[in-house]
Each structure stands twice: as structure tokens, then as C-alpha cells.
Coordinates of C-alpha atoms in Angstrom, one line a residue:
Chain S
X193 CA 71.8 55.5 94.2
X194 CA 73.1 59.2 92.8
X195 CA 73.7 59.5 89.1
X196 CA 75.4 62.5 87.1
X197 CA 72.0 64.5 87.0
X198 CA 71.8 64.1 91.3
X199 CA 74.8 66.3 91.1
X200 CA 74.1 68.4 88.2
X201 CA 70.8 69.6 90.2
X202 CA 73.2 69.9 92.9
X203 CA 75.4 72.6 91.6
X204 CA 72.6 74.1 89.4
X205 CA 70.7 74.4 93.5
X206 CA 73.7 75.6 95.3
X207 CA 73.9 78.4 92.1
X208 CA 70.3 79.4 92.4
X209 CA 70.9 80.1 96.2
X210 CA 73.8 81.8 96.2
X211 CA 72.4 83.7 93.5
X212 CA 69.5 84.5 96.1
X213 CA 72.1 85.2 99.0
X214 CA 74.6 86.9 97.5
X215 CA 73.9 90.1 99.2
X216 CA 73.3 88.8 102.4
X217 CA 76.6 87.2 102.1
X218 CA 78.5 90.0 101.2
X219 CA 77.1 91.9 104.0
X220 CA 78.4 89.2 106.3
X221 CA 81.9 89.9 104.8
X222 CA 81.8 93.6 104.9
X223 CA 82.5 94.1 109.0
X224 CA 85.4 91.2 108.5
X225 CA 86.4 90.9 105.6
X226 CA 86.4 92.6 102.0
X227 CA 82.6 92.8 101.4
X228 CA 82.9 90.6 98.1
X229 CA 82.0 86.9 99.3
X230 CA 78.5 86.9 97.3
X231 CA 79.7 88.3 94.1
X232 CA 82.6 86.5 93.7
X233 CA 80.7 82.9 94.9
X234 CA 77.9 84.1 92.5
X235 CA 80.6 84.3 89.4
X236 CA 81.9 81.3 90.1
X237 CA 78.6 79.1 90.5
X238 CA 77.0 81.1 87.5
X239 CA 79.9 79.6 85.6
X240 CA 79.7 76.3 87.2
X241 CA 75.7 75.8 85.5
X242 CA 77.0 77.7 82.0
X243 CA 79.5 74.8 81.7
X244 CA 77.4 71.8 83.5
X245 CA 74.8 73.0 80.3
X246 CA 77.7 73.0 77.8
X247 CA 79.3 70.1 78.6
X248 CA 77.4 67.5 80.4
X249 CA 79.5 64.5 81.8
X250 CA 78.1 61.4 82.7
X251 CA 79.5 60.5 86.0
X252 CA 78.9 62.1 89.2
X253 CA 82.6 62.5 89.9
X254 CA 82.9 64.2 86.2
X255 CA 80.2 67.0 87.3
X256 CA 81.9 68.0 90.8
X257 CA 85.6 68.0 88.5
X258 CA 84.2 69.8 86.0
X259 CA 82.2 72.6 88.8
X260 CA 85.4 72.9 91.1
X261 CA 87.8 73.5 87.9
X262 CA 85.1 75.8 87.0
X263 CA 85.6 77.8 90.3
X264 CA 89.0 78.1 90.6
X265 CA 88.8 79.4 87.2
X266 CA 86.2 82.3 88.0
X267 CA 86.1 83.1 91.8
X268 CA 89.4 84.3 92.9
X269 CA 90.3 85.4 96.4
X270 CA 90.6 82.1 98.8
X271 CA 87.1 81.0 98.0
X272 CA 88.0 80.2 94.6
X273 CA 90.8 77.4 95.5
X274 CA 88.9 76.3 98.5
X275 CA 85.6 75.7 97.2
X276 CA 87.6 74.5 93.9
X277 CA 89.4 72.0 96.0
X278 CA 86.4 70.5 97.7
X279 CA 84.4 69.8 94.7
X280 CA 87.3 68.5 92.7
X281 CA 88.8 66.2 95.5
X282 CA 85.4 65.0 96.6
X283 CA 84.8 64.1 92.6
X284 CA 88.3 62.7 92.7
X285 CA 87.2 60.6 94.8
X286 CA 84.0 59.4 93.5
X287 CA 86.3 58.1 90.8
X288 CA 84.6 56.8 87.2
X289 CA 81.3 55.0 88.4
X290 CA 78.2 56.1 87.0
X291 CA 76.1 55.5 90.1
X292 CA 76.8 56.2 93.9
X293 CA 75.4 55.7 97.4
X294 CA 75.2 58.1 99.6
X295 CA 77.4 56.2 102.0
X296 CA 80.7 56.6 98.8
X297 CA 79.4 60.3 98.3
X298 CA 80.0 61.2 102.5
X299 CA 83.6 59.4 102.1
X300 CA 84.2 61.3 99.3
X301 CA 83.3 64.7 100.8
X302 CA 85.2 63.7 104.0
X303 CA 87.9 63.8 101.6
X304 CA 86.9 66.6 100.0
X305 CA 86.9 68.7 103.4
X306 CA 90.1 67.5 103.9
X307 CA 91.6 68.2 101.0
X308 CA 90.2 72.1 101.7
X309 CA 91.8 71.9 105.6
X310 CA 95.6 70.9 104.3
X311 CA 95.1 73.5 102.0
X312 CA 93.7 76.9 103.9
X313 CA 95.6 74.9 107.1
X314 CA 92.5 75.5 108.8
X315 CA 90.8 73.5 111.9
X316 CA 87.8 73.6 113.7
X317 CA 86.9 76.6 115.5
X318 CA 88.9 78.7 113.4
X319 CA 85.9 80.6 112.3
X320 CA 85.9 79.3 108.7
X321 CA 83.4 77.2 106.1
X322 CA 85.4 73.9 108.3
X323 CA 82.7 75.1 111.1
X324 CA 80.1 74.1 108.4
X325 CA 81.3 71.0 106.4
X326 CA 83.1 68.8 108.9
X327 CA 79.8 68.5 111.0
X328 CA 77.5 68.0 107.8
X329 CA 79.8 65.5 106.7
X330 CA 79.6 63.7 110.0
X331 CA 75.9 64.2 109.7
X332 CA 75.7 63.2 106.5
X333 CA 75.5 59.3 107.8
X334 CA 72.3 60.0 109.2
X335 CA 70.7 61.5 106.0
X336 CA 70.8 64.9 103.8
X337 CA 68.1 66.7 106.2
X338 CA 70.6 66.0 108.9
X339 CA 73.3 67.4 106.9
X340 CA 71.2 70.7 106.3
X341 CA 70.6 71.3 110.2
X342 CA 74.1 70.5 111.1
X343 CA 75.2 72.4 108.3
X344 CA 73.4 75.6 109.5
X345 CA 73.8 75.1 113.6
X346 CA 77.8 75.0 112.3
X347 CA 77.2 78.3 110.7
X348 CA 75.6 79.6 113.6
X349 CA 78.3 78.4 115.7
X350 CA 81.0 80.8 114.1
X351 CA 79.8 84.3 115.4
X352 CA 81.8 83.8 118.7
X353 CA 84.4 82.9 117.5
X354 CA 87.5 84.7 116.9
X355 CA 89.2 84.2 113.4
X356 CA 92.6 83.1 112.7
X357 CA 92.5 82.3 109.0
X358 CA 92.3 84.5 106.4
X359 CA 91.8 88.6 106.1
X360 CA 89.2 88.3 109.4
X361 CA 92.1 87.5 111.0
X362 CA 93.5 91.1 111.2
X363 CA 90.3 92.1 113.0
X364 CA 91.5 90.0 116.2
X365 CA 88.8 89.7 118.9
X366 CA 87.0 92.3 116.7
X367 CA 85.6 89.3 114.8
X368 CA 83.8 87.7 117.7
X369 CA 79.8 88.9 116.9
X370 CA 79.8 88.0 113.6
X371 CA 79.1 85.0 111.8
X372 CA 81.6 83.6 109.3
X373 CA 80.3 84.2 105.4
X374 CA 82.5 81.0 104.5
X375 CA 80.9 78.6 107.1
X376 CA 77.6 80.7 105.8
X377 CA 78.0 79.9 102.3
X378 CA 79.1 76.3 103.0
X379 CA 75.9 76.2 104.9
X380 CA 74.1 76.8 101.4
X381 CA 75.9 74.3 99.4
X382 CA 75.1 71.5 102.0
X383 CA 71.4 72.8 101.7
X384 CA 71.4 72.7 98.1
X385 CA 72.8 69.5 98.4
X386 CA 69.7 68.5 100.3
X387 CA 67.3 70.1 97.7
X388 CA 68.8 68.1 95.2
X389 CA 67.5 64.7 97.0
X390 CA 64.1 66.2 97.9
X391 CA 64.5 66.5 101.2
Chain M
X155 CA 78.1 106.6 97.1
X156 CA 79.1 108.2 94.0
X157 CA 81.3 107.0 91.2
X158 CA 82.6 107.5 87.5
X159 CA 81.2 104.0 86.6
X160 CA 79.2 101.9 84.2
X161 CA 78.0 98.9 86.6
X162 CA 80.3 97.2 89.2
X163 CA 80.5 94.2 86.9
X164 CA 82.6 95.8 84.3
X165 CA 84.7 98.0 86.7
X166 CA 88.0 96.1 86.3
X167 CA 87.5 95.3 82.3
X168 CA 86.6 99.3 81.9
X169 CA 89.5 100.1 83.7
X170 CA 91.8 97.7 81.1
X171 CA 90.3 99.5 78.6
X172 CA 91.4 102.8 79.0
X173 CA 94.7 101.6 80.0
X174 CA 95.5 100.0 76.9
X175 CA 94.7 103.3 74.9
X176 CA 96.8 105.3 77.7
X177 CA 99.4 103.1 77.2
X178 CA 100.4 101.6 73.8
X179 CA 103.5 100.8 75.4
X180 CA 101.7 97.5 76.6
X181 CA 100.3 95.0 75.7
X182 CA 96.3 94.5 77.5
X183 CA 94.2 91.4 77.3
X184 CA 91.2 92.6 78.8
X185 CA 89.6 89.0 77.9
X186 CA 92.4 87.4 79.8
X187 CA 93.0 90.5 82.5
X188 CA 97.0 89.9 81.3
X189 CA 98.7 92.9 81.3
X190 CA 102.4 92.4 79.6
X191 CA 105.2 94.6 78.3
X192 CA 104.7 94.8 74.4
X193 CA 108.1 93.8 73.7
X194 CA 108.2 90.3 76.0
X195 CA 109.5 87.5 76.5
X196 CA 112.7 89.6 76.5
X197 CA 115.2 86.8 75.5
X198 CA 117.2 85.6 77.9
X199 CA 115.9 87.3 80.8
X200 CA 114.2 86.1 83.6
X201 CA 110.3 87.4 84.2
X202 CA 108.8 89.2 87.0
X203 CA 105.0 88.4 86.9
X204 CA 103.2 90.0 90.3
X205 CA 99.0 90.4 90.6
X206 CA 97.1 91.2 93.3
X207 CA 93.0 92.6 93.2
X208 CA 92.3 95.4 91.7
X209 CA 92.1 98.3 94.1
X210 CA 95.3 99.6 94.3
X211 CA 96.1 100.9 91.6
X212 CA 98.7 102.0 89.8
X213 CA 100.4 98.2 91.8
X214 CA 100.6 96.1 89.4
X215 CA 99.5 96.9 86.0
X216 CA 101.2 100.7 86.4
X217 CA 104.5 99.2 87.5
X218 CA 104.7 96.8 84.1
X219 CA 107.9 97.8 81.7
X220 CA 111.4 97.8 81.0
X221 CA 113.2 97.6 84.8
X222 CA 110.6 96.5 86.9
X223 CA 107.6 93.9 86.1
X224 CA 107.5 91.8 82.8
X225 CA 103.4 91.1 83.7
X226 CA 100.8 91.8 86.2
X227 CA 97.5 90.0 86.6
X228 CA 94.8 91.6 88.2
X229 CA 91.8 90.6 89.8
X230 CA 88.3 91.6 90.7
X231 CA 88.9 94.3 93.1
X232 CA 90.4 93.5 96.1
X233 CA 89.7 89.8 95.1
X234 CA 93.2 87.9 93.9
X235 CA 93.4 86.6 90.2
X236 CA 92.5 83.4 89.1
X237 CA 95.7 80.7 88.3
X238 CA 94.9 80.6 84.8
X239 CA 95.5 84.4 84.5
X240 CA 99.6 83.8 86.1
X241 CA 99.9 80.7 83.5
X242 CA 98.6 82.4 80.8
X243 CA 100.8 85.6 81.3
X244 CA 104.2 83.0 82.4
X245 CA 103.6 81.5 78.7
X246 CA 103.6 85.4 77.4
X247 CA 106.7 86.5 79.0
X248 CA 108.6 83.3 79.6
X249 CA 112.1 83.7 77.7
X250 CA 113.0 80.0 78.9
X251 CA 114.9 81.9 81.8
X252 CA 112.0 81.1 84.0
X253 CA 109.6 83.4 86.5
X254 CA 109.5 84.8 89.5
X255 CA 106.1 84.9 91.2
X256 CA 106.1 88.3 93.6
X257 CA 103.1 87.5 95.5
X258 CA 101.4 89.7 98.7
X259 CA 100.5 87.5 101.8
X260 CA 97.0 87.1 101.7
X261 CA 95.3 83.8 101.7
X262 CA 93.7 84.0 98.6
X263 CA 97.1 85.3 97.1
X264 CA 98.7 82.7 98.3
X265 CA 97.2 79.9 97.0
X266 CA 95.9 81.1 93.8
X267 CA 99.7 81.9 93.1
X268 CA 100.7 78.5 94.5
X269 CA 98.0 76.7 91.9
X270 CA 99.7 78.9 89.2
X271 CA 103.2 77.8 89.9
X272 CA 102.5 74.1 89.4
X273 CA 100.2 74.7 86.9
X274 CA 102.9 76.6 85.0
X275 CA 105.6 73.8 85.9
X276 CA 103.6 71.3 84.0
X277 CA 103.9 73.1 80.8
X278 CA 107.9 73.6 81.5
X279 CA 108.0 76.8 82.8
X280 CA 111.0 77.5 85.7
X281 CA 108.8 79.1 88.1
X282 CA 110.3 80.3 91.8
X283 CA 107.9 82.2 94.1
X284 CA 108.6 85.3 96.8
X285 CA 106.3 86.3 99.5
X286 CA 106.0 90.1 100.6
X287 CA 104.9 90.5 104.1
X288 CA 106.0 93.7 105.2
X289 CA 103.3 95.1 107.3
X290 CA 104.5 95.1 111.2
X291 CA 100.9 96.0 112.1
X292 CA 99.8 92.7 112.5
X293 CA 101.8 91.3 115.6
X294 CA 100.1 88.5 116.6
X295 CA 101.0 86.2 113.5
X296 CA 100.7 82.7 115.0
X297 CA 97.0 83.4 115.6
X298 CA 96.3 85.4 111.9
X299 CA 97.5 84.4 108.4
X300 CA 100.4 86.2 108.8
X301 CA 101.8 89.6 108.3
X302 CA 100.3 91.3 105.2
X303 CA 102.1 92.3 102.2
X304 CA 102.1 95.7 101.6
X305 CA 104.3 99.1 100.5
X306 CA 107.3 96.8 100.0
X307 CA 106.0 95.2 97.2
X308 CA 106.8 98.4 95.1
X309 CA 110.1 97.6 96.4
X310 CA 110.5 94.3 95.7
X311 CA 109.3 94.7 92.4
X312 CA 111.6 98.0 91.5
X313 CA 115.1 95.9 92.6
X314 CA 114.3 92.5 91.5
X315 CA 113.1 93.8 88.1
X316 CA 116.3 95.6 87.5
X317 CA 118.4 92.8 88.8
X318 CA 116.0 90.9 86.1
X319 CA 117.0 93.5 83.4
X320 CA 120.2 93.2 84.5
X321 CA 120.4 89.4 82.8
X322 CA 121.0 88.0 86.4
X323 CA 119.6 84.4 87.0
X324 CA 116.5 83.3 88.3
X325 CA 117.9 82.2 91.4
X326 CA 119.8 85.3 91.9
X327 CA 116.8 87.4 91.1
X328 CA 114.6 85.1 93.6
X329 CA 117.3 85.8 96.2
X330 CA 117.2 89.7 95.6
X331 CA 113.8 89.5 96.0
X332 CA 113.6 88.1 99.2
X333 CA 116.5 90.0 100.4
X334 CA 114.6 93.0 99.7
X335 CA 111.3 91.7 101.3
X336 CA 113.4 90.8 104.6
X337 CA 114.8 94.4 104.7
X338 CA 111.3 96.2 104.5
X339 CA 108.8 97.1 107.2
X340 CA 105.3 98.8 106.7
X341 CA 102.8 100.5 109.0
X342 CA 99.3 102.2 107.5
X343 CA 96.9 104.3 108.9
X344 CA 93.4 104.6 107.7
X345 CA 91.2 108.1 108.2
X346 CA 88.4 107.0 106.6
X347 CA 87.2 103.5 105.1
X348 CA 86.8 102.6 101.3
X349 CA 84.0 102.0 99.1
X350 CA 84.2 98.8 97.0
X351 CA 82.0 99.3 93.9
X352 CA 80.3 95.9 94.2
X353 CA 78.8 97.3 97.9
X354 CA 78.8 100.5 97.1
X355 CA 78.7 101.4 100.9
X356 CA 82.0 101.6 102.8
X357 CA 83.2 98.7 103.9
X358 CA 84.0 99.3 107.8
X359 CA 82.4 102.1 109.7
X360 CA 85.7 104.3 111.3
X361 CA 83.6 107.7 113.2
X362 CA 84.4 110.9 111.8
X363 CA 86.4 112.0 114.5
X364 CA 88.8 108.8 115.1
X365 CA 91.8 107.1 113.2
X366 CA 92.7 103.6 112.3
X367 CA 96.1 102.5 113.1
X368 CA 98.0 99.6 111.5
X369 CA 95.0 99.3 108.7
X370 CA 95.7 96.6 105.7
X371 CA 95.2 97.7 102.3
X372 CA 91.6 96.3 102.2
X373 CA 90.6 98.5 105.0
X374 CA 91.4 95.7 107.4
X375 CA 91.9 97.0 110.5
X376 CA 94.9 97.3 112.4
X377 CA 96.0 97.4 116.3
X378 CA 93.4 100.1 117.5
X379 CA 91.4 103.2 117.1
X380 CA 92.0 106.6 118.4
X381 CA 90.4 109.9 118.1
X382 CA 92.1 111.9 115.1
X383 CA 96.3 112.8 115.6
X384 CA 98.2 115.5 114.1
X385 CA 100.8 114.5 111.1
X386 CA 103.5 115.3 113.4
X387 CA 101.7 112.2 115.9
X388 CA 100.8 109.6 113.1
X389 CA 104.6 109.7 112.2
X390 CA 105.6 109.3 115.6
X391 CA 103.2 105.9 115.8
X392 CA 103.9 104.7 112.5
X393 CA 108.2 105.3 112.3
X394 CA 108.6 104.0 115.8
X395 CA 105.8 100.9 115.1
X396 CA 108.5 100.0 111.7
X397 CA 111.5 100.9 114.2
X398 CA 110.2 98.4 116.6
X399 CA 110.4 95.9 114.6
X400 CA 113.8 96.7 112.8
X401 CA 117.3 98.6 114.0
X402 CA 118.3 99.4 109.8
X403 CA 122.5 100.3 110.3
X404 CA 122.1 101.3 106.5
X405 CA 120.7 103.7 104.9
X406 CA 117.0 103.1 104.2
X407 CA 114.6 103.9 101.0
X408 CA 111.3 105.8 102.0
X409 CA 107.9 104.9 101.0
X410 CA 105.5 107.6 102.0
X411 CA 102.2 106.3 100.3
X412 CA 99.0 107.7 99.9
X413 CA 95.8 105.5 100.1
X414 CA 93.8 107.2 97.3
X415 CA 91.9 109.7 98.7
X416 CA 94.7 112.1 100.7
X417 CA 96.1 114.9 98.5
X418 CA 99.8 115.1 98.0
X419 CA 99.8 118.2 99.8
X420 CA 98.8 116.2 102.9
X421 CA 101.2 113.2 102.1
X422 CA 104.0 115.7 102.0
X423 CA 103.4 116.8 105.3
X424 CA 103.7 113.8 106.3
X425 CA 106.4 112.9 104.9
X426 CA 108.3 115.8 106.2
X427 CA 107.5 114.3 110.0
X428 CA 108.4 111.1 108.9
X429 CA 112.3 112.0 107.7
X430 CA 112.1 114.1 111.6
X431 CA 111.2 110.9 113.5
X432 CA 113.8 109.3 111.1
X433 CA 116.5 111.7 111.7
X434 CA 115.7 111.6 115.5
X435 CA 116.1 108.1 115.7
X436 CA 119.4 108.6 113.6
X437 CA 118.5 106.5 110.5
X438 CA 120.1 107.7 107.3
X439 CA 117.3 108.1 104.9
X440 CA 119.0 107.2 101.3
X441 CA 115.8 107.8 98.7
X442 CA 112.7 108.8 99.2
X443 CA 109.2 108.3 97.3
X444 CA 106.1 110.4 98.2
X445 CA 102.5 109.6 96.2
X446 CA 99.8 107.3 95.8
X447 CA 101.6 103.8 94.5
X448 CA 99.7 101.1 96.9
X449 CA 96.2 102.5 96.8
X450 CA 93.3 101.5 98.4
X451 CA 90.3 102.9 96.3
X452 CA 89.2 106.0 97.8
X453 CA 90.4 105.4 101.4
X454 CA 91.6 108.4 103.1
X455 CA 95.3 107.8 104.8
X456 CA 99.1 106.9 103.9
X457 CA 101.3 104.3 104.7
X458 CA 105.2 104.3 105.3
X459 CA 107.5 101.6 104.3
X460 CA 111.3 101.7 105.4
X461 CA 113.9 99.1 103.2
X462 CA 116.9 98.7 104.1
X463 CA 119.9 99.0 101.5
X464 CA 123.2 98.1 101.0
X465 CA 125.3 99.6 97.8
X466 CA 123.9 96.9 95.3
X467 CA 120.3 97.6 96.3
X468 CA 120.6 100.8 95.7
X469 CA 121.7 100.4 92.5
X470 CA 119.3 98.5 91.2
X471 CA 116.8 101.2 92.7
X472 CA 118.2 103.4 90.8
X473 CA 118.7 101.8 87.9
X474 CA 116.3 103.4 85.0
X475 CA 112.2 102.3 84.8
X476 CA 109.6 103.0 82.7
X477 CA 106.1 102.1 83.4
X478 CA 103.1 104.0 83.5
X479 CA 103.5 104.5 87.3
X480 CA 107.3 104.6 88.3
X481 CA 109.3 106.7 85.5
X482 CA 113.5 107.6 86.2
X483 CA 116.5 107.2 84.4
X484 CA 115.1 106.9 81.1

């Protein structure tokens, strides 16, 4: 079972990697986007642990409400509401228990991702962080190291793609060759996620 | 790359900073990153709050004060504000005649805007929402997020903030809005790419001897590259790219804007081309503004914007302003 401090390590993880990547990310979003991916994920996740440490609630739904209020107060841009979305819907939907399986936490983030679709009204193959979570969810069934892998082949699996969603749009079949730095970064949160339970 | 910074952390905070003590006139929460008119809520009018990343200046801060904005929010640059700045700013300016939102296309825009608004309608505020996507550049919009807003939102917020100041009603003022939005077409070119202070590199690489056409005010890129044109060509592409897209049978306003890093000298040039392509094409050119309003950092290039006006609009265009960045009547 997954308690309050499984997900605290979670977000304090996902923090300490984007905190690792956030150059490489925003290199990813200089040819198509606005070259400010990492720095704005690496406000937002810095605030996330400053607030986890300050307040410290004791249900794994109350840490991802808390982190994904957190990030739609810091980030900005579209990552902020996105990622904001995700962790608040998936807590959401953990609901009050104190303990969950990992069977309840992959519904939940099932919900999660698509909370973050009807949102950004983004699909599969759109060349967006959907490329990323909605096989690691799927994966997630089989267990968090399965997650990871899928989570990164679904990263991988955005550089021929053309964009349609957000400011990567504009660069038409110009975005084909480069790989998505939302679908990247989800990559690192499922990762992290995997960290978390040791694996 | 060189610039007159501290670190790229504080960029947007310095730049609040010295434009509170340029500007007594408002009122800066650098904290916060509000910027409001010192003497709101102005009772019984409605409020125009607009915000955007910072980048692009003087939109919006420059364009807050009597006749045009009541508040702007800005965010990390090129990055859109955060919902709790538009909530915080609605509950500054709010008069109980409730606020328009004047919010740019871009995805991040969008929905940090769209959290605002209910956000704000939870705490009682009358909230309606307009969407500027001017730029004709992007043609394809079923397969990208749309067209981008651009050199009409200068537009948008000049008329609906002195229909605002006028004590028309929210829906009235939403209307204007939109009205204006619908009448106004964009197109950009981009000789050079910009330098965000967080990368400190620019952004896209554009050779030295080639031009972007139909670039977004991030430096996204546009239709297609092309080795360098002559003023007299880039007005030809750019007029008939707008006139393409709309046959104006009134008389238009002119926006010829400058990206940051093109001299006036240059953008007046242009501009002359521009009102020749206009006049060619027999469109009655009713104003016209020339200068750097819808910046893009130090990019090199201009933009045109064409809006459409009947009598009323241009009355409220002319109506007085004074902000730190648009200044008549007054």
C-alpha cells in the first residue's frame, strides 16, 4: 500500500530531476517552442517541495492537491494548468483514504490524464506529454518499472511527429525531428514516480 | 549574449521595479506582478484586466490608465501569468460593474485566463472573457491551436477601455471588444530571432541573409523563409497576406509595429510602403500608429495590423488615454 510520504518522495523526486534537467528541457523547447519549459517546470516543482515541507497532509490525495494547486500557482504558460490538472484530479480522485494500492493510484491517474486531455483538447499523437502518460498509465498495471520504460519509449515516440497543440503548432511540419519537451518532462515525473517505490 | 541584467530570475520583478518609480501614476505589486491604475476600482465602471508574458513590452503594463486598461498581469517572460495574479488584480479593480478578461490565443493564455474567470466568479466577481486572434499567418488552424493573438490587442484594449470609461455595460463593452477583434488582421515578419534571458542564446536560428514571414510574437515561425526583401517587398507580402483574409469597405486603423530591435527610422519606411500597398488596393487608411507597442524582446522586424472602423470605433479610438505607453487627448 502507498501512504502520504510514497507521494511526498514522489513530488520531492520528480523536483530533484527536473531540477537536474531543466536545461536539457529548455533546450528541447527552444527549436519549437519558447525555450522556457525547464525553468518554468523547475519553479513550479521547487514550490511544490517548499509547501510539501511546510504543510504536510496526511493522505496521498492531500499531497498531489496540495503539489498541483501549487503548480498552477507558480508555473504559468500551459504547463502550469496541465501539470496542475493532473496532480489535482488524480488526488481528487484518490479521495480521503490514508493508504492506497497501486491498482486505485493507476485509476486515479487515468483520471488524471484525462482530466489534462479535456482540458489542452489534446489526443494521442498530437506530439504532447499525452504521448508520455496515457501509455505509462496503461503500463502502470504491470508495475512502476514498466511505467518508466513506457513512459520514456512515449517520449521517444514524439520526435516524428508533427504538433498540433500548443505554440509548436506554428512550426507545422517544421516540428517533425524533435522530441516533444512536455511528453519529455512527463517522462520524468513517471520516472520519479518509479524512484519513489524503489524500483 | 549581452544584457543590462542582474540574473534572469529577477528579470521581470526588476523590471516592476523601475516601473513603479517611472510611474507614480500606478499602482505596482511587484510581490503579486499586479499592475493597476492608482485610482481603481473606478466606481461604477466596468474593468479591463489583460496579461500576457513579459516580453512585449510596453503591452500590457504600459497600456494601464484612464481610457484603456484598468490592470495588467504579467508573466515570466513569454510565459502567461498565473490565475491567482487575474483574481487578485479583478478584486483590485472590480467596481461591482464586473470584468472583462482581454486575453491573446495562446494555450497557456487561454487556460490560465479561463481558471481565473471561475476562480473570480466564486468570489462574486461578473467576469466576461474576449479572445484576440488576429494574426492571418497561421492558416492552417484546424491542425494548430489557432490563430495567434497579436497587434490587435492594442486595439482591442484602446476601444473597449474607452467604451469602459465611457460607463457602458459589461456586456456592451464585451461586445465592443469582440467587434474590434473580428475587424482586425495581423501579419509579422521577423529579421532576426530573440534572446530570452533565461537561455540567453536566441531562441531559433534565422541565417543572416534570410527573413521570416508570418513569425508570432515569440519568434514562432510563420509560413516560410526567404532570402532578405526590400521594405517596398515585405509590405507587398504582409498588406496583401491581411487583404487576403479581409475586403475592409471602411476606413481602417494602422498598426505598423516594431519588434524591439528595428529603429523607428526603419519602421517608418515601412510604414510609408504599407499606406502605398494600402492606397493601391484602395483602402482608406483612417489613423495610423508607427513604434514599438507589441514587442518581442530584442527581435529585429515589424508587424502590421489593419482594424476595421465604423464612426463609433473611431471614436472611442480617439477618445483621450493616458498610460505610460499610449498618450492623446489628455
Amino acid at each position: 500500500m502507498l501512504d502520504a510520504d510514497f507521494f511526498r518522495r514522489w513530488m520531492t523526486a520528480t523536483a530533484a530531476s527536473v531540477d537536474r534537467e531543466a536545461e536539457r528541457l529548455t533546450d528541447l523547447d527552444s527549436p519549437i517552442g519558447d525555450a522556457d519549459h525547464g525553468s518554468n517546470l523547475q519553479r513550479g516543482f521547487t514550490a511544490v517541495t517548499a509547501t510539501l515541507e511546510k504543510e504536510a497532509p496526511g493522505t496521498p490525495g492531500g499531497v498531489l492537491t496540495l503539489a498541483g494547486r501549487q503548480l498552477i500557482s507558480t508555473v504559468g504558460g500551459a504547463s502550469g494548468p496541465l501539470y496542475g490538472t493532473l496532480l489535482r484530479r488524480t488526488g481528487k480522485a484518490l479521495g480521503d483514504a490514508t493508504e492506497v494500492s497501486a491498482e486505485q493510484l493507476t485509476e486515479a491517474l487515468r483520471a488524471g490524464v484525462e482530466a489534462v486531455m479535456t482540458l489542452g483538447g489534446a489526443a494521442t499523437g498530437d506530439k504532447t506529454m499525452i504521448d508520455t502518460l496515457v501509455p505509462a498509465v496503461d503500463a502502470l498495471g504491470t508495475g512502476f518499472a514498466a511505467a518508466r520504460t513506457a513512459a520514456e519509449q512515449g517520449a521517444l515516440s514524439t520526435t516524428p511527429l508533427q504538433a498540433r497543440k500548443g505554440r509548436a503548432s506554428y512550426l507545422g511540419e517544421r516540428s517533425i525531428g524533435h522530441q516533444d519537451p512536455g511528453a519529455t518532462s512527463a517522462a520524468l515525473l513517471i520516472a520519479a514516480l518509479a524512484e519513489a517505490a524503489g524500483e | 549574449m549581452k544584457m543590462i541584467i542582474n540574473v534572469p530570475e529577477t528579470v521581470v520583478a526588476d523590471a516592476l521595479r523601475g516601473m513603479a518609480a517611472a510611474h507614480p501614476e500606478l499602482t505596482v505589486d511587484v510581490e503579486n506582478r499586479v499592475i493597476v491604475r492608482r485610482d481603481a476600482p473606478v466606481a461604477g465602471k466596468v474593468a479591463l484586466i489583460s496579461g500576457g508574458g513579459s516580453g512585449h513590452e510596453p503591452l500590457h503594463g504600459g497600456f494601464v490608465g484612464p481610457g484603456m486598461l484598468s490592470a495588467a498581469c504579467p508573466g515570466e517572460v513569454f510565459t502567461s501569468p498565473v490565475p491567482d495574479q487575474m483574481v487578485r488584480a479583478a478584486a483590485a479593480v472590480d467596481s461591482g460593474a464586473g470584468v472583462l478578461f482581454i486575453v491573446k490565443n495562446y494555450t497557456g493564455d487561454v487556460l490560465n485566463f479561463d481558471m481565473a474567470a471561475e476562480l473570480a466568479e466564486d468570489e462574486g466577481i461578473q467576469v466576461a472573457k474576449v479572445l484576440v486572434n488576429d494574426d492571418v499567418a497561421v492558416t492552417d488552424s484546424l491542425y494548430t491551436a489557432g490563430r495567434r493573438g497579436t497587434g490587435a490587442t492594442l486595439f482591442v484594449e484602446k476601444i473597449a477601455g474607452a467604451a469602459a470609461d465611457e460607463g457602458q455595460p459589461l456586456e456592451r463593452v464585451e461586445a465592443i471588444a469582440r467587434q474590434v477583434n473580428e475587424n482586425s488582421r495581423s501579419f509579422g515578419v521577423a529579421l532576426s530571432a530573440c534572446t530570452t534571458p533565461a537561455k540567453g542564446s536566441p531562441t531559433f536560428d534565422l541565417p543572416a541573409g534570410e527573413l521570416e514571414l508570418g513569425v508570432g510574437i515569440h519568434g514562432e515561425p510563420g509560413r516560410e523563409r526567404r532570402p532578405m526583401m526590400t521594405s517596398r517587398e515585405i509590405a507587398d507580402f504582409s498588406v496583401h497576406a491581411i487583404l487576403d483574409d479581409m475586403s475592409p469597405r471602411n476606413p481602417v486603423l494602422v498598426l505598423v509595429n516594431g519588434m524591439g530591435a528595428t529603429p523607428l527610422l526603419e519602421l517608418y519606411g515601412f510604414n510609408a510602403e504599407v499606406q502605398r500597398v494600402l492606397a493601391d488596393r484602395g483602402v482608406a487608411v483612417a489613423r495610423t500608429l508607427v513604434g514599438n507597442y507589441v514587442t518581442s524582446l530584442d527581435m529585429a522586424g515589424a508587424s502590421v495590423t489593419l482594424c476595421q472602423v465604423d464612426e463609433d470605433l473611431l471614436r472611442l479610438w480617439d477618445a483621450p488615454v493616458r498610460t505610460p505607453g499610449l498618450r492623446w487627448g489628455v
